[in-house]
XYZ file of C-alpha atoms in Angstrom:
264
model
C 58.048 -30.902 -25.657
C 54.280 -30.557 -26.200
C 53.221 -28.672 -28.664
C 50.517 -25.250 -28.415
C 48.396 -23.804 -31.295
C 47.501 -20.752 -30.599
C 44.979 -19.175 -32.889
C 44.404 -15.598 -33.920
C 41.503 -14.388 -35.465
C 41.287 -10.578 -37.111
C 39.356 -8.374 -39.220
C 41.038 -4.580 -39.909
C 43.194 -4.854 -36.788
C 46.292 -3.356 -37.337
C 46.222 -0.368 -34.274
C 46.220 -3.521 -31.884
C 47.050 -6.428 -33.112
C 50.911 -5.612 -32.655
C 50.306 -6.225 -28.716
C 48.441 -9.971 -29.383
C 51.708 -10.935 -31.759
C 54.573 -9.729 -29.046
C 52.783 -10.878 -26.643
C 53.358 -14.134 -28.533
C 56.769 -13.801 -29.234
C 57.884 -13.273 -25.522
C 56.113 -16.369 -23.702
C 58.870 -18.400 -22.392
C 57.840 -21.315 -23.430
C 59.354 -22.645 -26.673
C 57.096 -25.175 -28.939
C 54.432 -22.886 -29.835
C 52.545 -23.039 -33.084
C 50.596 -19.367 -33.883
C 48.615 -19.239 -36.986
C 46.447 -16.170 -38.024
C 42.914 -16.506 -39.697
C 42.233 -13.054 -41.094
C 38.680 -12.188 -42.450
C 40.213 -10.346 -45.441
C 40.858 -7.047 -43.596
C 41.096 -4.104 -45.349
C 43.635 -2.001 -43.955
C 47.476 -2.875 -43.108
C 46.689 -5.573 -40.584
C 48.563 -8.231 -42.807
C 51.457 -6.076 -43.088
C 51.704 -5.553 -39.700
C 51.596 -9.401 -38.933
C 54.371 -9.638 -41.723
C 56.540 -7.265 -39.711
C 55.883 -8.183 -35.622
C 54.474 -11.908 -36.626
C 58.042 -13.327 -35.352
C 56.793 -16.622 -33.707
C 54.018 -16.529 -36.880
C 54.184 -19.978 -38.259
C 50.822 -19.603 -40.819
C 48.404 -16.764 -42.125
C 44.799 -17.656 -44.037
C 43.378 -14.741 -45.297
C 39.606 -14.511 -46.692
C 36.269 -13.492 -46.453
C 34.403 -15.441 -43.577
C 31.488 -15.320 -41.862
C 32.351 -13.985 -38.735
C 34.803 -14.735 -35.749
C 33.169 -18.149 -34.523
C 33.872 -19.115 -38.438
C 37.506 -17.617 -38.452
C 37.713 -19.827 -35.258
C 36.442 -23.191 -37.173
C 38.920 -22.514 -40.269
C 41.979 -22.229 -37.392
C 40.863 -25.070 -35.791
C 41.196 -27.378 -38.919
C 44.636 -25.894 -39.463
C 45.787 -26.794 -35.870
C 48.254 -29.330 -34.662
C 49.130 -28.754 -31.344
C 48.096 -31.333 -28.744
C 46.399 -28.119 -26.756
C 44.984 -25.487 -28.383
C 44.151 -21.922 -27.044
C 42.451 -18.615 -28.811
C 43.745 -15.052 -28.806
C 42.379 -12.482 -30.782
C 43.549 -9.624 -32.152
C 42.369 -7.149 -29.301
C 43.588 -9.202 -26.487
C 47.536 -10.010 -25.106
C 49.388 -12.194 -22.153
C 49.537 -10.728 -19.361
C 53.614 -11.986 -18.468
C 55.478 -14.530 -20.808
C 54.997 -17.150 -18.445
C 51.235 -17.612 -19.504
C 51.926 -20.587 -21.929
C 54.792 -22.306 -19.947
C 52.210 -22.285 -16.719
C 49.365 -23.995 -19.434
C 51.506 -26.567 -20.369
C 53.090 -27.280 -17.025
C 49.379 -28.288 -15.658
C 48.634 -30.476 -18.584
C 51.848 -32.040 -18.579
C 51.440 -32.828 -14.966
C 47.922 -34.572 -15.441
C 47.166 -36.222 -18.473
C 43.499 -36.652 -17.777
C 43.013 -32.981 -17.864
C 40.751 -31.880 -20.681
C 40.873 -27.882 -19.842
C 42.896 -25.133 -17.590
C 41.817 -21.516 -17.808
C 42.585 -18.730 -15.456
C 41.493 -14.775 -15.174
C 41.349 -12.261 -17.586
C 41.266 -8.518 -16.895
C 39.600 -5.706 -18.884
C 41.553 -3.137 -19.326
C 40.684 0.853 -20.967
C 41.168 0.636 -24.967
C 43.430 3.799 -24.932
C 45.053 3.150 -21.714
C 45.972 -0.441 -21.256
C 47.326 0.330 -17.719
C 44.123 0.896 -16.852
C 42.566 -1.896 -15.423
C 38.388 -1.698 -15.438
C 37.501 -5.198 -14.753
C 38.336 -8.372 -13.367
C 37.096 -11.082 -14.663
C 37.650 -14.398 -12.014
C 36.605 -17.632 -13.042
C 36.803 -21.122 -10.765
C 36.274 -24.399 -11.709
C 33.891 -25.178 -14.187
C 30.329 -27.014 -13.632
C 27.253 -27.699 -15.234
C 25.485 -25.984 -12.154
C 28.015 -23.140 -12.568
C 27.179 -22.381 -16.218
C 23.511 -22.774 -15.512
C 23.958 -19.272 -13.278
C 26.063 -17.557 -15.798
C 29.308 -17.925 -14.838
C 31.457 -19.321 -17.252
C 35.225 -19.369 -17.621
C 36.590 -15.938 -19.832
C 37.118 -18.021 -23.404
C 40.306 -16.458 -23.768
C 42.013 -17.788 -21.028
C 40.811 -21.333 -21.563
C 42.847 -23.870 -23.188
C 41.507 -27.371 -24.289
C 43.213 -30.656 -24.978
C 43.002 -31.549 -29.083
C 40.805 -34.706 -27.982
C 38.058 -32.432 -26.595
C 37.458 -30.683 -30.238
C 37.445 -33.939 -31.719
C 34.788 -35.721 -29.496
C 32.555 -32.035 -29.026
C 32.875 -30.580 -32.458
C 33.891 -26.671 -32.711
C 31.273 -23.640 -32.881
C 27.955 -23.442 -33.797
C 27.484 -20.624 -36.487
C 23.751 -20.309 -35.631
C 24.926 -18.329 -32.802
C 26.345 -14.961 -33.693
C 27.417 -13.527 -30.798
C 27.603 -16.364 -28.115
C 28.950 -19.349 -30.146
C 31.654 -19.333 -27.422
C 29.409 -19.575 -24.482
C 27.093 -22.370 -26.506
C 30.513 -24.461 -27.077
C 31.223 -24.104 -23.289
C 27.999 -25.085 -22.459
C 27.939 -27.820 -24.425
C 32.105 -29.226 -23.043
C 31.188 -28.793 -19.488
C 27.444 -29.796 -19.557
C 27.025 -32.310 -22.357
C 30.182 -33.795 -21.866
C 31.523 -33.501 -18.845
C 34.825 -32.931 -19.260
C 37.680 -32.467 -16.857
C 39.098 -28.720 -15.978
C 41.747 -26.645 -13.833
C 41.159 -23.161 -13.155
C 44.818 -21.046 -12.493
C 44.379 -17.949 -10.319
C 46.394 -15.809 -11.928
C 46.023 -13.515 -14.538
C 46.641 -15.234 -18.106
C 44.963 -12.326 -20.582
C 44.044 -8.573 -20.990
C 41.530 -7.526 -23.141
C 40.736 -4.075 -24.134
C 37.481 -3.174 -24.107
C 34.836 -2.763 -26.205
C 34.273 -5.911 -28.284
C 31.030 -7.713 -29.266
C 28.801 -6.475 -26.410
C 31.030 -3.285 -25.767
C 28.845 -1.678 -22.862
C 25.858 -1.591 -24.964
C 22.809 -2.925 -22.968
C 20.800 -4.126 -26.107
C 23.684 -6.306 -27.478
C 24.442 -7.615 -23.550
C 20.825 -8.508 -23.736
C 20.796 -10.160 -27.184
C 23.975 -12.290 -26.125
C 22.327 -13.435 -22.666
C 19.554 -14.751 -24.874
C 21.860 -17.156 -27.243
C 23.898 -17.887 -23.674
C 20.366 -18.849 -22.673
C 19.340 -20.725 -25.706
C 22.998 -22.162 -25.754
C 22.095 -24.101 -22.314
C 19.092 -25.025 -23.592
C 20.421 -26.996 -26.801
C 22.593 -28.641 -24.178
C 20.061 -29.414 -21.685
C 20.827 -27.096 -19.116
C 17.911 -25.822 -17.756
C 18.443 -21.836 -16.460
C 16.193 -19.711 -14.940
C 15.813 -16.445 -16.628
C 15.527 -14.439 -13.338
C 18.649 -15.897 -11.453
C 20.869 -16.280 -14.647
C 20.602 -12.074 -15.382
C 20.656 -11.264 -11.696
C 23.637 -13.554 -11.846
C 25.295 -12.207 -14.682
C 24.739 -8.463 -13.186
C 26.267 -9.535 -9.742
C 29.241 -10.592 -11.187
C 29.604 -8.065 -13.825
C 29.390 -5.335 -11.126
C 31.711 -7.881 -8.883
C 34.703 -7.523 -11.862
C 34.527 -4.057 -11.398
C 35.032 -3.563 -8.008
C 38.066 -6.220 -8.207
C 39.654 -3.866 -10.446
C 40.938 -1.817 -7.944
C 43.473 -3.973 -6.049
C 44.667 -5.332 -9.699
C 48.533 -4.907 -10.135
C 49.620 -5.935 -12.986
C 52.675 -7.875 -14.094
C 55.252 -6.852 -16.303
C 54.092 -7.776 -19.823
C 57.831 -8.403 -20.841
C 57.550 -6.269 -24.189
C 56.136 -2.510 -24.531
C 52.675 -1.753 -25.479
């Protein structure tokens, strides 16, 4: 059986990261490797991952330099043949996630990538559902209008790390988009997109509703294409990006979720 790394990264996470690690520990499928890079958190989070951590197999703990760092440090700790990200505010959506990942690599081994949907849901009510976020297959044209797939719901072969490098520190908020950008553009690779539902997310993270830090991480998703030559219009990359923001929300309406198989 084919083995998953799955890697968490957390800073002073303890109210949620309980929901990331059962989340974890239910997905059906059985060779999973989970290690947590923690950023030296200050409060019980480690305790917490000591306690609920059941399919934990490694923790780092340290100061770093941010998430896209904490993501570098897991990566060079990884061994899985696929390797997929879930921080410490995000959790499957149904313990299936994992077995449906593998089941479309294992069916095609010149697939570089699968991803699926993601849904935002309310930070104090997680049965509240406040976006949907749907990708499709990826393209260069694709990402050059803003839509990329949601990062946490993508999962890349080992080989595509290797040839592509991980993420650029010089981008502090949109390392993730810059590194997508740079897989689908640069190199080209090869990707699946599941329509299901693989991850919730609460909200409130990096750009968190606040309109200057949405703007500031359009610019390095901007500047991100650039480095990769992708050229993007300004004007139909935000209009883009505000269609299908406004889009997620109207999906979230008809979302019904599935059971979660643990609860939060």
């Amino acid at each position: 059986m084919t083995k998953i790394t799955l890697l968490t990264a957390c800073y002073n996470s303890a109210a949620t990261i309980r929901d990331t690690l059962k989340s974890i520990e239910v997905q059906t499928y059985a060779n999973i490797e989970h290690i947590i890079v923690d950023g030296a958190s200050k409060d019980n989070t480690l305790e917490v991952v000591k306690a609920e951590g059941r399919r934990v197999g490694r923790v780092v703990s340290g100061p770093d330099k941010g998430i896209y760092d904490a993501y570098n440090k897991g990566l060079a700790l990884a061994t899985g043949e696929v390797i997929g990200f879930l921080n410490s505010d995000d959790f499957y959506a149904h313990p299936r996630v994992i077995e449906q990942v593998m089941a479309k690599f294992d069916a095609d081994p010149s697939l570089d990538a699968v991803h699926a949907n993601l849904v935002y849901v309310d930070r104090d009510d997680v049965s509240k559902v406040t976006r949907l976020w749907r990708s499709q297959k990826s393209t260069a044209k694709r990402i050059q209008r803003g839509f990329y797939p949601a990062h946490p719901t993508l999962f890349l072969r080992r080989r595509v790390y290797e040839r592509a490098g991980g993420f650029d520190l010089s981008y502090r908020m949109a390392a993730d988009g810059e590194f997508m950008g740079r897989i689908f553009g640069r190199f080209g690779i090869t990707d699946a997109h599941v329509d299901d539902i693989w991850v919730i997310m609460r909200d409130g993270g990096t750009t968190g509703g606040n309109w200057r830090s949405i703007a500031r991480q359009n610019s390095e998703l901007r500047r991100g294409l650039r480095a990769n030559g992708i050229k993007s219009s300004p004007t139909m990359f935000l209009v883009a990006k505000i269609i299908d923001r406004t889009l997620q929300r109207s999906r979230a309406r008809n979302v019904v979720l599935p059971p979660l198989g643990f609860e939060p």
